[in-house]
PDB file of C-alpha atoms in Angstrom:
ATOM      1  CA  MET A 163      37.716  92.650  98.561  1.00 94.00           C
ATOM      2  CA  ILE A 164      37.101  96.374  98.567  1.00 96.00           C
ATOM      3  CA  THR A 165      35.947  98.508  95.658  1.00 97.00           C
ATOM      4  CA  ALA A 166      38.236 101.468  95.118  1.00 98.00           C
ATOM      5  CA  TYR A 167      37.802 104.153  92.496  1.00 98.00           C
ATOM      6  CA  LEU A 168      40.934 105.609  90.958  1.00 98.00           C
ATOM      7  CA  LEU A 169      41.592 108.401  88.497  1.00 98.00           C
ATOM      8  CA  THR A 170      44.467 108.171  86.044  1.00 97.00           C
ATOM      9  CA  GLY A 171      45.773 111.136  84.120  1.00 95.00           C
ATOM     10  CA  SER A 172      48.572 111.992  81.712  1.00 95.00           C
ATOM     11  CA  ASN A 173      49.596 115.096  79.791  1.00 94.00           C
ATOM     12  CA  LEU A 174      53.063 114.163  78.528  1.00 92.00           C
ATOM     13  CA  GLY A 175      54.177 111.806  75.778  1.00 92.00           C
ATOM     14  CA  ASN A 176      51.859 109.016  74.658  1.00 96.00           C
ATOM     15  CA  ARG A 177      49.059 109.931  77.049  1.00 95.00           C
ATOM     16  CA  GLU A 178      46.716 107.109  76.052  1.00 96.00           C
ATOM     17  CA  GLY A 179      49.584 104.620  76.178  1.00 96.00           C
ATOM     18  CA  PHE A 180      50.475 105.682  79.718  1.00 95.00           C
ATOM     19  CA  LEU A 181      46.856 105.260  80.843  1.00 96.00           C
ATOM     20  CA  GLN A 182      46.676 101.800  79.261  1.00 96.00           C
ATOM     21  CA  GLU A 183      49.972 100.733  80.825  1.00 96.00           C
ATOM     22  CA  ALA A 184      48.858 102.026  84.229  1.00 96.00           C
ATOM     23  CA  CYS A 185      45.704  99.897  83.988  1.00 95.00           C
ATOM     24  CA  THR A 186      47.738  96.848  82.996  1.00 96.00           C
ATOM     25  CA  LEU A 187      50.099  97.317  85.935  1.00 96.00           C
ATOM     26  CA  LEU A 188      47.200  97.941  88.321  1.00 96.00           C
ATOM     27  CA  SER A 189      45.668  94.630  87.275  1.00 95.00           C
ATOM     28  CA  LYS A 190      48.956  92.830  87.957  1.00 95.00           C
ATOM     29  CA  ARG A 191      49.805  94.497  91.263  1.00 95.00           C
ATOM     30  CA  ALA A 192      46.748  95.990  92.921  1.00 96.00           C
ATOM     31  CA  GLY A 193      43.634  94.021  92.024  1.00 96.00           C
ATOM     32  CA  LYS A 194      41.099  93.555  89.266  1.00 95.00           C
ATOM     33  CA  CYS A 195      40.023  96.462  87.064  1.00 94.00           C
ATOM     34  CA  LYS A 196      36.259  95.805  87.092  1.00 95.00           C
ATOM     35  CA  SER A 197      35.376  98.722  84.828  1.00 96.00           C
ATOM     36  CA  ILE A 198      37.111 101.605  83.097  1.00 97.00           C
ATOM     37  CA  SER A 199      35.543 104.876  82.016  1.00 97.00           C
ATOM     38  CA  SER A 200      35.813 106.521  78.646  1.00 96.00           C
ATOM     39  CA  LEU A 201      38.813 108.713  77.980  1.00 97.00           C
ATOM     40  CA  TYR A 202      38.311 112.391  78.759  1.00 96.00           C
ATOM     41  CA  GLU A 203      40.341 115.273  77.322  1.00 95.00           C
ATOM     42  CA  THR A 204      40.590 117.788  80.137  1.00 92.00           C
ATOM     43  CA  ALA A 205      42.000 121.217  80.789  1.00 88.00           C
ATOM     44  CA  PRO A 206      44.843 121.342  83.316  1.00 86.00           C
ATOM     45  CA  TRP A 207      43.761 122.154  86.871  1.00 80.00           C
ATOM     46  CA  GLY A 208      45.797 124.105  89.409  1.00 78.00           C
ATOM     47  CA  LYS A 209      48.504 125.071  86.911  1.00 77.00           C
ATOM     48  CA  THR A 210      46.992 125.981  83.577  1.00 79.00           C
ATOM     49  CA  ASP A 211      50.060 126.729  81.429  1.00 80.00           C
ATOM     50  CA  GLN A 212      50.681 123.147  80.358  1.00 84.00           C
ATOM     51  CA  PRO A 213      49.272 120.617  77.862  1.00 89.00           C
ATOM     52  CA  SER A 214      45.776 119.209  78.336  1.00 91.00           C
ATOM     53  CA  PHE A 215      45.295 115.890  80.092  1.00 92.00           C
ATOM     54  CA  LEU A 216      43.736 112.591  79.241  1.00 95.00           C
ATOM     55  CA  ASN A 217      41.877 111.241  82.272  1.00 96.00           C
ATOM     56  CA  GLN A 218      40.147 107.953  82.974  1.00 97.00           C
ATOM     57  CA  ALA A 219      38.439 106.516  86.045  1.00 98.00           C
ATOM     58  CA  ILE A 220      38.940 102.901  87.107  1.00 98.00           C
ATOM     59  CA  GLN A 221      36.811 100.729  89.380  1.00 98.00           C
ATOM     60  CA  LEU A 222      39.296  98.438  91.110  1.00 98.00           C
ATOM     61  CA  GLU A 223      38.512  95.406  93.259  1.00 98.00           C
ATOM     62  CA  THR A 224      41.426  95.103  95.659  1.00 98.00           C
ATOM     63  CA  SER A 225      42.514  93.208  98.726  1.00 97.00           C
ATOM     64  CA  LEU A 226      45.186  95.808  99.467  1.00 97.00           C
ATOM     65  CA  SER A 227      44.777  98.159 102.401  1.00 97.00           C
ATOM     66  CA  PRO A 228      44.514 101.861 101.495  1.00 97.00           C
ATOM     67  CA  GLU A 229      48.152 102.368 102.483  1.00 97.00           C
ATOM     68  CA  GLU A 230      49.304  99.348 100.449  1.00 97.00           C
ATOM     69  CA  LEU A 231      47.276 100.567  97.476  1.00 98.00           C
ATOM     70  CA  LEU A 232      48.874 104.012  97.696  1.00 96.00           C
ATOM     71  CA  GLN A 233      52.355 102.433  97.739  1.00 97.00           C
ATOM     72  CA  ALA A 234      51.489 100.305  94.695  1.00 97.00           C
ATOM     73  CA  LEU A 235      50.249 103.404  92.833  1.00 96.00           C
ATOM     74  CA  LEU A 236      53.377 105.386  93.667  1.00 95.00           C
ATOM     75  CA  LYS A 237      55.587 102.539  92.390  1.00 96.00           C
ATOM     76  CA  ILE A 238      53.593 102.338  89.143  1.00 96.00           C
ATOM     77  CA  GLU A 239      53.873 106.105  88.664  1.00 93.00           C
ATOM     78  CA  LEU A 240      57.635 105.952  89.203  1.00 92.00           C
ATOM     79  CA  GLU A 241      57.990 103.033  86.799  1.00 92.00           C
ATOM     80  CA  LEU A 242      56.079 105.003  84.140  1.00 90.00           C
ATOM     81  CA  GLY A 243      58.391 107.989  84.456  1.00 79.00           C
ATOM     82  CA  ARG A 244      56.517 110.221  86.889  1.00 80.00           C
ATOM     83  CA  THR A 245      58.653 112.929  88.437  1.00 76.00           C
ATOM     84  CA  ARG A 246      57.423 115.262  91.170  1.00 72.00           C
ATOM     85  CA  SER A 247      59.296 118.495  90.553  1.00 68.00           C
ATOM     86  CA  GLU A 248      56.371 120.930  90.522  1.00 70.00           C
ATOM     87  CA  LYS A 249      52.983 120.864  92.255  1.00 74.00           C
ATOM     88  CA  TYR A 250      50.235 120.316  89.650  1.00 67.00           C
ATOM     89  CA  GLY A 251      52.948 120.235  86.978  1.00 71.00           C
ATOM     90  CA  PRO A 252      53.012 118.127  83.800  1.00 83.00           C
ATOM     91  CA  ARG A 253      53.341 114.384  84.238  1.00 87.00           C
ATOM     92  CA  THR A 254      53.534 111.141  82.307  1.00 92.00           C
ATOM     93  CA  ILE A 255      51.097 109.519  84.728  1.00 95.00           C
ATOM     94  CA  ASP A 256      49.131 110.410  87.810  1.00 94.00           C
ATOM     95  CA  ILE A 257      47.044 107.867  89.716  1.00 96.00           C
ATOM     96  CA  ASP A 258      44.817 109.123  92.509  1.00 95.00           C
ATOM     97  CA  ILE A 259      42.629 107.202  94.924  1.00 97.00           C
ATOM     98  CA  LEU A 260      39.242 108.919  94.736  1.00 98.00           C
ATOM     99  CA  LEU A 261      37.285 106.510  96.932  1.00 98.00           C
ATOM    100  CA  TYR A 262      38.082 103.352  98.878  1.00 98.00           C
ATOM    101  CA  GLY A 263      34.796 101.699  99.779  1.00 96.00           C
ATOM    102  CA  ASN A 264      33.029 104.125 102.094  1.00 94.00           C
ATOM    103  CA  GLU A 265      36.139 104.717 104.159  1.00 94.00           C
ATOM    104  CA  ILE A 266      37.210 108.120 105.400  1.00 96.00           C
ATOM    105  CA  ILE A 267      40.956 108.374 105.983  1.00 95.00           C
ATOM    106  CA  GLU A 268      42.788 111.468 107.199  1.00 94.00           C
ATOM    107  CA  GLN A 269      46.536 110.878 107.290  1.00 92.00           C
ATOM    108  CA  PRO A 270      49.349 113.225 106.273  1.00 90.00           C
ATOM    109  CA  GLN A 271      50.164 111.153 103.160  1.00 90.00           C
ATOM    110  CA  LEU A 272      46.720 109.704 102.444  1.00 94.00           C
ATOM    111  CA  GLN A 273      43.319 111.347 102.383  1.00 95.00           C
ATOM    112  CA  ILE A 274      40.267 109.404 101.231  1.00 96.00           C
ATOM    113  CA  PRO A 275      37.963 110.441  99.711  1.00 96.00           C
ATOM    114  CA  HIS A 276      40.293 112.546  97.604  1.00 94.00           C
ATOM    115  CA  PRO A 277      40.147 116.000  99.224  1.00 92.00           C
ATOM    116  CA  GLN A 278      39.584 117.807  95.900  1.00 92.00           C
ATOM    117  CA  LEU A 279      37.069 115.373  94.399  1.00 94.00           C
ATOM    118  CA  ALA A 280      34.066 117.712  94.707  1.00 92.00           C
ATOM    119  CA  ASN A 281      36.055 120.539  93.048  1.00 92.00           C
ATOM    120  CA  ARG A 282      37.268 118.637  89.990  1.00 93.00           C
ATOM    121  CA  ARG A 283      34.860 118.097  87.118  1.00 93.00           C
ATOM    122  CA  PHE A 284      37.536 116.005  85.351  1.00 93.00           C
ATOM    123  CA  ALA A 285      37.345 113.488  88.216  1.00 95.00           C
ATOM    124  CA  LEU A 286      33.593 113.623  88.830  1.00 96.00           C
ATOM    125  CA  LEU A 287      32.477 112.995  85.223  1.00 96.00           C
ATOM    126  CA  PRO A 288      34.410 109.753  84.606  1.00 97.00           C
ATOM    127  CA  LEU A 289      33.501 108.558  88.110  1.00 97.00           C
ATOM    128  CA  PHE A 290      29.829 109.311  87.422  1.00 96.00           C
ATOM    129  CA  GLU A 291      30.106 107.332  84.176  1.00 96.00           C
ATOM    130  CA  LEU A 292      31.288 104.268  86.115  1.00 96.00           C
ATOM    131  CA  ASN A 293      28.771 104.487  88.957  1.00 95.00           C
ATOM    132  CA  PRO A 294      26.181 107.280  88.990  1.00 93.00           C
ATOM    133  CA  GLN A 295      24.780 105.910  92.286  1.00 91.00           C
ATOM    134  CA  LEU A 296      27.895 106.763  94.287  1.00 94.00           C
ATOM    135  CA  VAL A 297      27.552 109.041  97.282  1.00 94.00           C
ATOM    136  CA  HIS A 298      30.432 111.046  98.750  1.00 95.00           C
ATOM    137  CA  PRO A 299      31.144 109.355 102.109  1.00 95.00           C
ATOM    138  CA  VAL A 300      31.908 112.607 103.946  1.00 94.00           C
ATOM    139  CA  THR A 301      29.176 114.910 102.644  1.00 93.00           C
ATOM    140  CA  GLY A 302      26.512 112.315 101.821  1.00 95.00           C
ATOM    141  CA  ILE A 303      25.956 114.105  98.499  1.00 94.00           C
ATOM    142  CA  THR A 304      25.398 112.157  95.268  1.00 94.00           C
ATOM    143  CA  LEU A 305      27.807 112.467  92.360  1.00 93.00           C
ATOM    144  CA  GLU A 306      25.065 114.068  90.291  1.00 93.00           C
ATOM    145  CA  ALA A 307      24.575 116.782  92.918  1.00 95.00           C
ATOM    146  CA  LEU A 308      28.339 117.246  93.218  1.00 95.00           C
ATOM    147  CA  LEU A 309      28.547 117.728  89.450  1.00 92.00           C
ATOM    148  CA  ASP A 310      25.741 120.307  89.592  1.00 93.00           C
ATOM    149  CA  GLN A 311      27.577 122.188  92.362  1.00 93.00           C
ATOM    150  CA  CYS A 312      31.120 121.774  91.016  1.00 92.00           C
ATOM    151  CA  PRO A 313      32.923 125.118  90.732  1.00 92.00           C
ATOM    152  CA  ASP A 314      35.391 123.764  88.134  1.00 86.00           C
ATOM    153  CA  GLU A 315      34.544 125.189  84.707  1.00 86.00           C
ATOM    154  CA  GLY A 316      37.530 123.657  82.921  1.00 84.00           C
ATOM    155  CA  LEU A 317      37.043 121.780  79.668  1.00 84.00           C
ATOM    156  CA  VAL A 318      36.116 118.111  80.095  1.00 89.00           C
ATOM    157  CA  HIS A 319      35.408 116.386  76.787  1.00 86.00           C
ATOM    158  CA  GLN A 320      34.517 112.680  76.553  1.00 91.00           C
ATOM    159  CA  LEU A 321      36.516 110.996  73.773  1.00 90.00           C
ATOM    160  CA  LYS A 322      35.771 107.270  73.810  1.00 68.00           C
TER     161      LYS A 322
END
């Protein structure tokens, strides 16, 4: 089993409901959700003229390969109404692989660690909540240091 860290996000419809359903489907299809962060209300990133997001990090124990995990996530997103019509646009659900063990993967359709992790406070804070001891496998920098250096000044508010 490998420990993967995922980030879920939603800014359309019943945002909390979509995050809960994503976690339920992940548990059925991808592995065991070992821990789940608080909910975070976050400003949109990349395209700011849209509703705010709810985000949540998940620690997942999985036997799936990184490629199999990505396929499972894409199927869950599709099932929950995700459409990809606009880069960084509004969505019912988004599920990103932030980390997969200590692996570094550079493929056209799959990059791990997530290439924007160090630039997204909305991903770093819930991840830090789950495991403050994590170190970025490429840079060797701790999450705490990444948070201190993060250029993202968007709103990230812990809800529950």
